[in-house]
Coordinates of C-alpha atoms and ligand atoms in Angstrom, one line a residue:
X14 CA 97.4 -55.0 72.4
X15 CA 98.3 -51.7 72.7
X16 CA 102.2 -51.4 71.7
X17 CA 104.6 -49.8 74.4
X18 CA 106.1 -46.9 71.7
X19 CA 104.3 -44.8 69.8
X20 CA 103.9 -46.3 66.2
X21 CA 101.7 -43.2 65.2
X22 CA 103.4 -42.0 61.8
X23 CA 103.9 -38.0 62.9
X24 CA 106.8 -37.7 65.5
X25 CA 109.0 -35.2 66.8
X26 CA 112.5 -36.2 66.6
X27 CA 115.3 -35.3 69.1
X28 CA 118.7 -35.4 67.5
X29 CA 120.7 -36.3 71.0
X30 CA 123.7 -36.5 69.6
X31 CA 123.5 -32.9 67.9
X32 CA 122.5 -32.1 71.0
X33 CA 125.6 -33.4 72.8
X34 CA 127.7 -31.8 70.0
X35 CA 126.2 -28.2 70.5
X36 CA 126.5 -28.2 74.3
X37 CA 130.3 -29.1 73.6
X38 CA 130.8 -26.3 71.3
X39 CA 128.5 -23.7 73.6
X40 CA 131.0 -24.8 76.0
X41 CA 134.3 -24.5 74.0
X42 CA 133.3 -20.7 73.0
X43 CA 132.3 -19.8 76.4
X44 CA 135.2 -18.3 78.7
X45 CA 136.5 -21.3 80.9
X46 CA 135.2 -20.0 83.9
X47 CA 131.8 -19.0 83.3
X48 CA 128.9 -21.2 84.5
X49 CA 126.1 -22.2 82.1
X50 CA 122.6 -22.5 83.5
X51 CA 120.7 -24.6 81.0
X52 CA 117.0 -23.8 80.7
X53 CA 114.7 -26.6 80.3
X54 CA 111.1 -25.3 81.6
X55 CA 108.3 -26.0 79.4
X56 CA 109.5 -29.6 78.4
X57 CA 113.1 -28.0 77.5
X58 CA 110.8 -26.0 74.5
X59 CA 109.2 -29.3 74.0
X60 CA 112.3 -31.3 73.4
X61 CA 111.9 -33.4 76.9
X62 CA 113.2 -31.5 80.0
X63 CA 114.8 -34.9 81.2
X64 CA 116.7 -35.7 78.4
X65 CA 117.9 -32.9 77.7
X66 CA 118.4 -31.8 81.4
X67 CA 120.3 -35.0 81.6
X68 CA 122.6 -34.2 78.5
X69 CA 122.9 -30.7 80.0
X70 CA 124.2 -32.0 83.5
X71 CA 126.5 -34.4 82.3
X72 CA 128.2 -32.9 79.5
X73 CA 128.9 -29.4 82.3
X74 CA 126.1 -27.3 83.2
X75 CA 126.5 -26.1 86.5
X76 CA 122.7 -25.3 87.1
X77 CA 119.2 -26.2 85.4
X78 CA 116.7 -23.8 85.6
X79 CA 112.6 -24.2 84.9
X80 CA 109.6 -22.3 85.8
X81 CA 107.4 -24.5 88.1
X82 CA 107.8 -27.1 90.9
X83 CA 106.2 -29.8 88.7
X84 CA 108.7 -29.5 86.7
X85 CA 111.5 -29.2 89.7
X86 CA 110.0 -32.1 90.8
X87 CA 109.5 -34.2 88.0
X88 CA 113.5 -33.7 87.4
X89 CA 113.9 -34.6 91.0
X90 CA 111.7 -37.7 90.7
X91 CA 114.0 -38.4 87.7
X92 CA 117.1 -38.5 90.1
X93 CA 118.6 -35.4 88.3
X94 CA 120.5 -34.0 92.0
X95 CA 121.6 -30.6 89.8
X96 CA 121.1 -27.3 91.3
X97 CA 117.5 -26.3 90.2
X98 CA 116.3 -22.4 89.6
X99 CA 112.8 -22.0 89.5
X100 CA 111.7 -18.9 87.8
X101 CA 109.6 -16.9 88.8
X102 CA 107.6 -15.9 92.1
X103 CA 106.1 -18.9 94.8
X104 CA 102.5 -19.3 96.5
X105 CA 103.5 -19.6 100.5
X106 CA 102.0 -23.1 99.8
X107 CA 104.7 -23.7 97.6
X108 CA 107.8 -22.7 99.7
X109 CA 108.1 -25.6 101.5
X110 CA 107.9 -28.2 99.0
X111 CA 110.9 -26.3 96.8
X112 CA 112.5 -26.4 100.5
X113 CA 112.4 -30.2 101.1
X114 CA 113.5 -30.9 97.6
X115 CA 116.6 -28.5 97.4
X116 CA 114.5 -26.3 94.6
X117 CA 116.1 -22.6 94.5
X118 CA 113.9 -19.8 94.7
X119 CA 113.5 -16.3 94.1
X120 CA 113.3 -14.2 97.2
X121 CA 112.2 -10.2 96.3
X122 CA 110.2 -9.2 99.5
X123 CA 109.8 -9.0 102.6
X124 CA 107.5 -11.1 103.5
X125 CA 109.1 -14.4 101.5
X126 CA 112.0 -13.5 103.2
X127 CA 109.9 -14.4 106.8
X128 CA 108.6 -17.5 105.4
X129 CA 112.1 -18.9 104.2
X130 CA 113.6 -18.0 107.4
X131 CA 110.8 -20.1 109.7
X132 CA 110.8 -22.6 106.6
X133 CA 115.0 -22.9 106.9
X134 CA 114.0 -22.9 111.0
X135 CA 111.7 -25.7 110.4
X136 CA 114.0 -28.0 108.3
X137 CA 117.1 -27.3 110.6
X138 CA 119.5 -26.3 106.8
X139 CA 120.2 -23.5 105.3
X140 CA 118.4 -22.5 102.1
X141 CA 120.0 -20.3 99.1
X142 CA 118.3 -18.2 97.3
X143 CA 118.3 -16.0 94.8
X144 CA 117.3 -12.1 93.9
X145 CA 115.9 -10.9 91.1
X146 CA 116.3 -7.4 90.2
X147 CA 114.2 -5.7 87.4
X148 CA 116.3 -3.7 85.2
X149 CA 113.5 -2.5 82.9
X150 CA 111.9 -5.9 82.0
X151 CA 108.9 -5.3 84.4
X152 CA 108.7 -8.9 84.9
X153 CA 109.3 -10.3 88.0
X154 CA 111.6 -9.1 90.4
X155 CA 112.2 -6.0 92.8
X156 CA 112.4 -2.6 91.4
X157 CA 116.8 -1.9 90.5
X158 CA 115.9 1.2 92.6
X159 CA 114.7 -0.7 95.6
X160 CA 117.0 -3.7 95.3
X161 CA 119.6 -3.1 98.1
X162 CA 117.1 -3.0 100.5
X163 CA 115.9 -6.7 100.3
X164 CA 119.7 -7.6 99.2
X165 CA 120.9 -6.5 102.6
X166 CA 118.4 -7.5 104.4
X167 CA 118.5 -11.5 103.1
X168 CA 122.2 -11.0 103.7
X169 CA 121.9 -10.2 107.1
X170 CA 119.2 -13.1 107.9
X171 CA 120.0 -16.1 109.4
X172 CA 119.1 -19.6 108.0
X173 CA 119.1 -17.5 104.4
X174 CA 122.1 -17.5 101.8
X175 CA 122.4 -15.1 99.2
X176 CA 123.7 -17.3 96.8
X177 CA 122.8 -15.1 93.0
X178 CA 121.7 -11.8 92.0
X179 CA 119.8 -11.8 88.6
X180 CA 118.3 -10.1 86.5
X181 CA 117.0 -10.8 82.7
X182 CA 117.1 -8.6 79.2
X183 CA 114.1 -7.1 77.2
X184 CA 115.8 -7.5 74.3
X185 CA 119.5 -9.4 73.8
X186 CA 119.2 -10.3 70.9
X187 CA 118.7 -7.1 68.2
X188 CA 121.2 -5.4 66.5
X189 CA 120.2 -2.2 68.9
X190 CA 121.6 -2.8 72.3
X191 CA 120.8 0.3 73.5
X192 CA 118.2 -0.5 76.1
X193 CA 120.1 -3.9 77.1
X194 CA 122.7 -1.7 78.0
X195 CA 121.1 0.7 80.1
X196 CA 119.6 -2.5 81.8
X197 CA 123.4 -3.4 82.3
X198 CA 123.8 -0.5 83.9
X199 CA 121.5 -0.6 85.9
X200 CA 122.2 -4.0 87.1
X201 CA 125.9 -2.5 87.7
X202 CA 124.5 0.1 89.9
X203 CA 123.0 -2.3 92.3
X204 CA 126.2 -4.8 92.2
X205 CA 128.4 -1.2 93.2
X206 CA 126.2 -0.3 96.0
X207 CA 126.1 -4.1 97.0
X208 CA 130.1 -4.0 97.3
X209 CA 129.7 -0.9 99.4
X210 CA 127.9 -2.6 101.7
X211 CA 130.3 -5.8 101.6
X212 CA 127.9 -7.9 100.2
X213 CA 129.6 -10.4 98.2
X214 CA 127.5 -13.1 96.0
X215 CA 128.2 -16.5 94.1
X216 CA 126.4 -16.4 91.1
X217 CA 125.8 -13.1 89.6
X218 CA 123.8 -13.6 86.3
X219 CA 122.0 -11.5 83.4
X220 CA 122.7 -13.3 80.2
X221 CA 120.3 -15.0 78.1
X222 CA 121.2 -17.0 74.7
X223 CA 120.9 -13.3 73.4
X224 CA 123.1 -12.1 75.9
X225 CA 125.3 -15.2 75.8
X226 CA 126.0 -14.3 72.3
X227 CA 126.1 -11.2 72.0
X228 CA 126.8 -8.7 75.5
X229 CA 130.0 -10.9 76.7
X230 CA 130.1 -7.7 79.4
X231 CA 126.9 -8.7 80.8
X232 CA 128.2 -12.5 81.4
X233 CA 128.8 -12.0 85.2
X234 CA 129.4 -15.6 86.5
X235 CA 127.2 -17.5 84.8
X236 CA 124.8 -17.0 82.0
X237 CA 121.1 -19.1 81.4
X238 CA 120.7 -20.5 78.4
X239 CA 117.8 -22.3 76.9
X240 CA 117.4 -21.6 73.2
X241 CA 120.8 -22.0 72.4
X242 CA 121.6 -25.8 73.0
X243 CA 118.7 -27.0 71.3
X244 CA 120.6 -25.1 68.0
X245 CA 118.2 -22.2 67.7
X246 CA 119.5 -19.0 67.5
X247 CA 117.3 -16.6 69.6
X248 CA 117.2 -13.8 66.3
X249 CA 117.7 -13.7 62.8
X250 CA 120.7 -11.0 63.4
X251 CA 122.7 -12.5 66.7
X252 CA 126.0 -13.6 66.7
X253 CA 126.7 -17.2 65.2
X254 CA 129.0 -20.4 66.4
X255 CA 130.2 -22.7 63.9
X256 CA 128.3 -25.9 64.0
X257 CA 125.9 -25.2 66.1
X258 CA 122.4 -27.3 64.2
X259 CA 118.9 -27.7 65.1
X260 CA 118.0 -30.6 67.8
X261 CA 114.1 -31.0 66.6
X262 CA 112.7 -32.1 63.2
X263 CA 109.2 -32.8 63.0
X264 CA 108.2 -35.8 60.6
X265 CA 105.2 -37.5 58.8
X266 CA 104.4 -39.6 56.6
X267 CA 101.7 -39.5 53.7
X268 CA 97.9 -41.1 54.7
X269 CA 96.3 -40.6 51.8
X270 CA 96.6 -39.1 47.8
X271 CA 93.4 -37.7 46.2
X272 CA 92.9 -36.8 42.3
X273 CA 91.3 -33.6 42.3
X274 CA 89.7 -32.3 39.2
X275 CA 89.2 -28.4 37.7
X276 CA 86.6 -26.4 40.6
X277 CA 86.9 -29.2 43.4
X278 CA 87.9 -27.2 46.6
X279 CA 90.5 -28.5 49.5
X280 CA 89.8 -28.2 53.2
X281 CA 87.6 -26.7 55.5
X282 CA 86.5 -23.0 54.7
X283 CA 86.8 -24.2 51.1
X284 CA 90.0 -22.2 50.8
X285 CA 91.5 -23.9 48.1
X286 CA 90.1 -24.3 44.6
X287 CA 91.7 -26.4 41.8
X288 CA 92.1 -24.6 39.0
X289 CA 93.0 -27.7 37.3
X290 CA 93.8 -31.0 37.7
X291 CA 95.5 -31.7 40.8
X292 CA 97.3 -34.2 43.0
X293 CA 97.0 -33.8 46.8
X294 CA 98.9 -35.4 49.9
X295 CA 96.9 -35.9 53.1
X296 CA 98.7 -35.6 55.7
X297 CA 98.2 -36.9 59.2
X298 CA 98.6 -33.9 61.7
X299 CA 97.3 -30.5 62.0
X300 CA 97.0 -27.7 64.2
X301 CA 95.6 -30.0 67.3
X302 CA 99.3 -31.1 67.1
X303 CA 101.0 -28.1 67.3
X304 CA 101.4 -27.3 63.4
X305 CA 100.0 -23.2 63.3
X306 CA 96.7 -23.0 61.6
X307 CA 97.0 -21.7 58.4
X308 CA 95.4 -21.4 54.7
X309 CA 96.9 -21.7 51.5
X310 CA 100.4 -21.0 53.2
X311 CA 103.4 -22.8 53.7
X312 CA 105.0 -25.8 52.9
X313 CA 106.4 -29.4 53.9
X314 CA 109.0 -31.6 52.1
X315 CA 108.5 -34.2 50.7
X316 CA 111.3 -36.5 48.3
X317 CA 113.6 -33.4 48.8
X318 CA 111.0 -31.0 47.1
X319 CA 108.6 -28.0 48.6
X320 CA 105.2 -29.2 48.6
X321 CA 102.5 -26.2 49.1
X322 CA 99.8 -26.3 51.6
X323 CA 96.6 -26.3 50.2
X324 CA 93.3 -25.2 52.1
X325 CA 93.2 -24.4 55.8
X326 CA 95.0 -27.5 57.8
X327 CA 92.3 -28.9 60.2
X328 CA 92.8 -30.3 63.7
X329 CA 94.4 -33.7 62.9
X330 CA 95.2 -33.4 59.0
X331 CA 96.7 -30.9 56.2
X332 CA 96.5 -31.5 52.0
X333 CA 99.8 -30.5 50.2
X334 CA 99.7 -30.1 46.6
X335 CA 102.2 -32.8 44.8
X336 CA 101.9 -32.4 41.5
X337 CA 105.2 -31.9 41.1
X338 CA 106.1 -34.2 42.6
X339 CA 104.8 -37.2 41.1
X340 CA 106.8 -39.9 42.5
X341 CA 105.2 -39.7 45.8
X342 CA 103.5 -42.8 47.5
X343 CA 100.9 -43.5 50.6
X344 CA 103.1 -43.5 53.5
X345 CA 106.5 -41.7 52.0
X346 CA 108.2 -39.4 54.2
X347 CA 107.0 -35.7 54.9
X348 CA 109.5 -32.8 56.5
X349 CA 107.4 -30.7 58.5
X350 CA 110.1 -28.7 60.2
X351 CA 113.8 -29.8 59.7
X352 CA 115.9 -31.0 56.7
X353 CA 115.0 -33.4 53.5
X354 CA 117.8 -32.9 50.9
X355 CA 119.0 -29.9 50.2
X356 CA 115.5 -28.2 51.3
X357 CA 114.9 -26.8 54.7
X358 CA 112.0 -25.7 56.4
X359 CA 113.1 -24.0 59.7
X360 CA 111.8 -22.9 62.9
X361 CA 111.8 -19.6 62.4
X362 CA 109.5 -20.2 58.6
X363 CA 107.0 -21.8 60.8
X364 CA 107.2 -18.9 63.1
X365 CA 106.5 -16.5 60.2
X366 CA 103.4 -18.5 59.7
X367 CA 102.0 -18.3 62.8
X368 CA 103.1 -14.5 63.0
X369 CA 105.0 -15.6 66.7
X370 CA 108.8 -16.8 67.4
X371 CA 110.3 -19.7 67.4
X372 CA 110.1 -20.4 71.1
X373 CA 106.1 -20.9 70.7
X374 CA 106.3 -23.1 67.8
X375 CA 109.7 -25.7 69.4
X376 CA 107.5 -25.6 72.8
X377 CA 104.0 -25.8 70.7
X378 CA 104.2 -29.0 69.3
X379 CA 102.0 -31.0 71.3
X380 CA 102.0 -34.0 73.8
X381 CA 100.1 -36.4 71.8
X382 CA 102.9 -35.8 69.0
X383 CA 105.6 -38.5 70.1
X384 CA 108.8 -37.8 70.9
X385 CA 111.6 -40.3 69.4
X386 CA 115.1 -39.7 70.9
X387 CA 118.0 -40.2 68.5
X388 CA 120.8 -41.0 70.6
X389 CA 123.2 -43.0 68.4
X390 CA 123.0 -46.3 70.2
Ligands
PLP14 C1 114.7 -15.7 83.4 C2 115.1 -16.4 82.1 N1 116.4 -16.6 81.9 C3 116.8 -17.2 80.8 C4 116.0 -17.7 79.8 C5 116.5 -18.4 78.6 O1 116.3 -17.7 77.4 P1 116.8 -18.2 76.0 O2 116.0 -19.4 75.7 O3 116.6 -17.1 75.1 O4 118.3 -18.6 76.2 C6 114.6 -17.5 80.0 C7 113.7 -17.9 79.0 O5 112.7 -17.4 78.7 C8 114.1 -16.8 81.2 O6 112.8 -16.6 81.4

């Protein structure tokens, strides 16, 4: 019989109610009148795009934003009736699905401009999009240079609404603002030759969790967060809010404890060799669930203490050495990423490890790692 929940001993674990309380204080610090787009492609970084688009909705985001019609549509099929941004450019074969199920697109050329109009002709409604302009990213989007063009022109077509302008920072989130400014400006530029032309749009927005935090003159009317909520700050040197915590910890449990002796080596690549006696915890998880692949690096917690990585971690399994900490058992908890004690391993450690950011290792962990949802009830 197999059972309906996971009962596999590694899990990632979604702290709902931390997440309720950091949307409620992202939304206390932000000026009353600003909308928040909450980001929640890519499995909301792996924490589960429902939930948390759900948690996001409810508790006041005015938009949700991902970057592919699956996952538009899976938040559809999931009766989530939010304004949804897809990121990103769409395949002609894609338009009309995003049509039919009120997805809002990007529009920066011509010829998608054609399509949405017959598209808006066909299904007899109206449909808002949105431009992105490229401020220096080179990303997607048209040229700040060549913006007004397409700006005016979608203004001026029928069965199209102009409903944002957007554009997105290189870098938000560094002490040097220099070129985020400049991207600012440039931005500017096309918003003050849009007002020449009496173009007036709803949602103008820049701002990442960078930008949210730190470039308040860049907030526009409504900034897109993603990062943020899930209590991550986007840098090491960003502005902080009081309270804000960490949504995901990532937990296992010890499978096995081998008594090594003096010249036995650890692991694959025989990276590890016992200089002594030693006691080693076998863990169940490795790099084929997310954890970076690493040798003689690192650590997990375990009874409140640092316990070192021995070896290379394979696909499904990692050794850490617990001599010191003798009080460990088969089947005691382990800390991967999160908080045991006093003792914190964080995001932005594992990042280090992987030599990445902490985006890739939240949205890294993999599907066959369960996801167990704390919510307090
Ligand atoms: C266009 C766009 N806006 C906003 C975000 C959210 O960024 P963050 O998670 O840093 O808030 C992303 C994420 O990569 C993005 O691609």
């Amino acid at each position: 019989m197999s059972p309906s929940k996971s009962i596999r001993p590694t899990c990632v674990e979604i702290d709902i109610r931390q997440l309720r309380r950091n949307f409620q204080i992202i939304l206390a610090d932000k000026p009353a009148n600003l909308r928040f787009c909450c980001v929640v492609k890519d499995n909301a970084y792996g924490h589960g795009m429902v939930e948390v688009a759900r948690c996001a909705w409810e508790l006041g985001a005015r938009y949700l934003a991902v970057a592919t019609v699956d996952e538009g549509l899976h938040l559809r099929q999931s009766n989530i009736d939010a304004p949804i941004l897809i990121f990103g450019e769409r395949t002609d074969e894609e338009l009309p699905v995003c049509v039919a199920h009120d997805l809002t697109c990007f529009v920066n050329d011509a010829a998608t401009i054609c399509l949405i109009q017959r598209l808006a002709a066909d299904f007899g409604q109206t449909v808002s999009v949105h431009v992105e302009v490229d401020t220096g990213l080179s990303r997607f989007g048209v040229r700040w240079t060549k913006a007004i063009d397409i700006i005016a022109t979608i203004a001026e077509t029928d069965g199209l609404l102009l409903e944002g302008v957007m554009s997105h920072f290189a870098m938000s989130d560094e002490l040097d603002k220099t070129f985020a400014n400049e991207q600012l400006r440039r931005f500017r530029e096309v918003l003050a030759q849009m007002a020449q032309r009496g173009i007036v749009v709803a949602l103008r927005h820049m701002c990442n969790s960078g930008g949210f935090l730190d470039l308040p003159q860049a907030h526009f009317d409504m900034v897109r967060m993603g990062i943020l909520p899930l209590g991550v700050y986007p840098s090491q040197v960003c502005r902080r809010i009081k309270g804000l915590l960490p949504v995901m910890s990532v937990k296992s449990q010890v499978a096995a404890i081998q008594d090594i002796e003096k010249g036995d080596t650890v692991g694959y690549g025989m990276r590890y060799r016992a200089a002594e006696l030693r006691r080693i915890a076998v863990l169940p998880l490795g790099y084929g669930d997310g954890f970076p692949r690493v040798r003689n690096q690192g650590a997990v917690l375990i009874h409140g203490k640092r316990a070192p990585i021995v070896g290379g971690n394979a696909m499904d399994a990692m050794m850490v050495d617990i001599t010191d900490i003798p009080e460990t058992r088969v089947w005691d908890d382990v800390v991967v990423m999160g908080k045991q004690g006093r003792e914190e391993i964080d995001v932005h450690e594992l990042a280090g490890l992987k030599g990445s950011v902490s985006y890739d290792i939240l949205a890294g962990w993999r599907a066959r790692v369960p996801r167990v949802f704390l919510d307090g009830n």
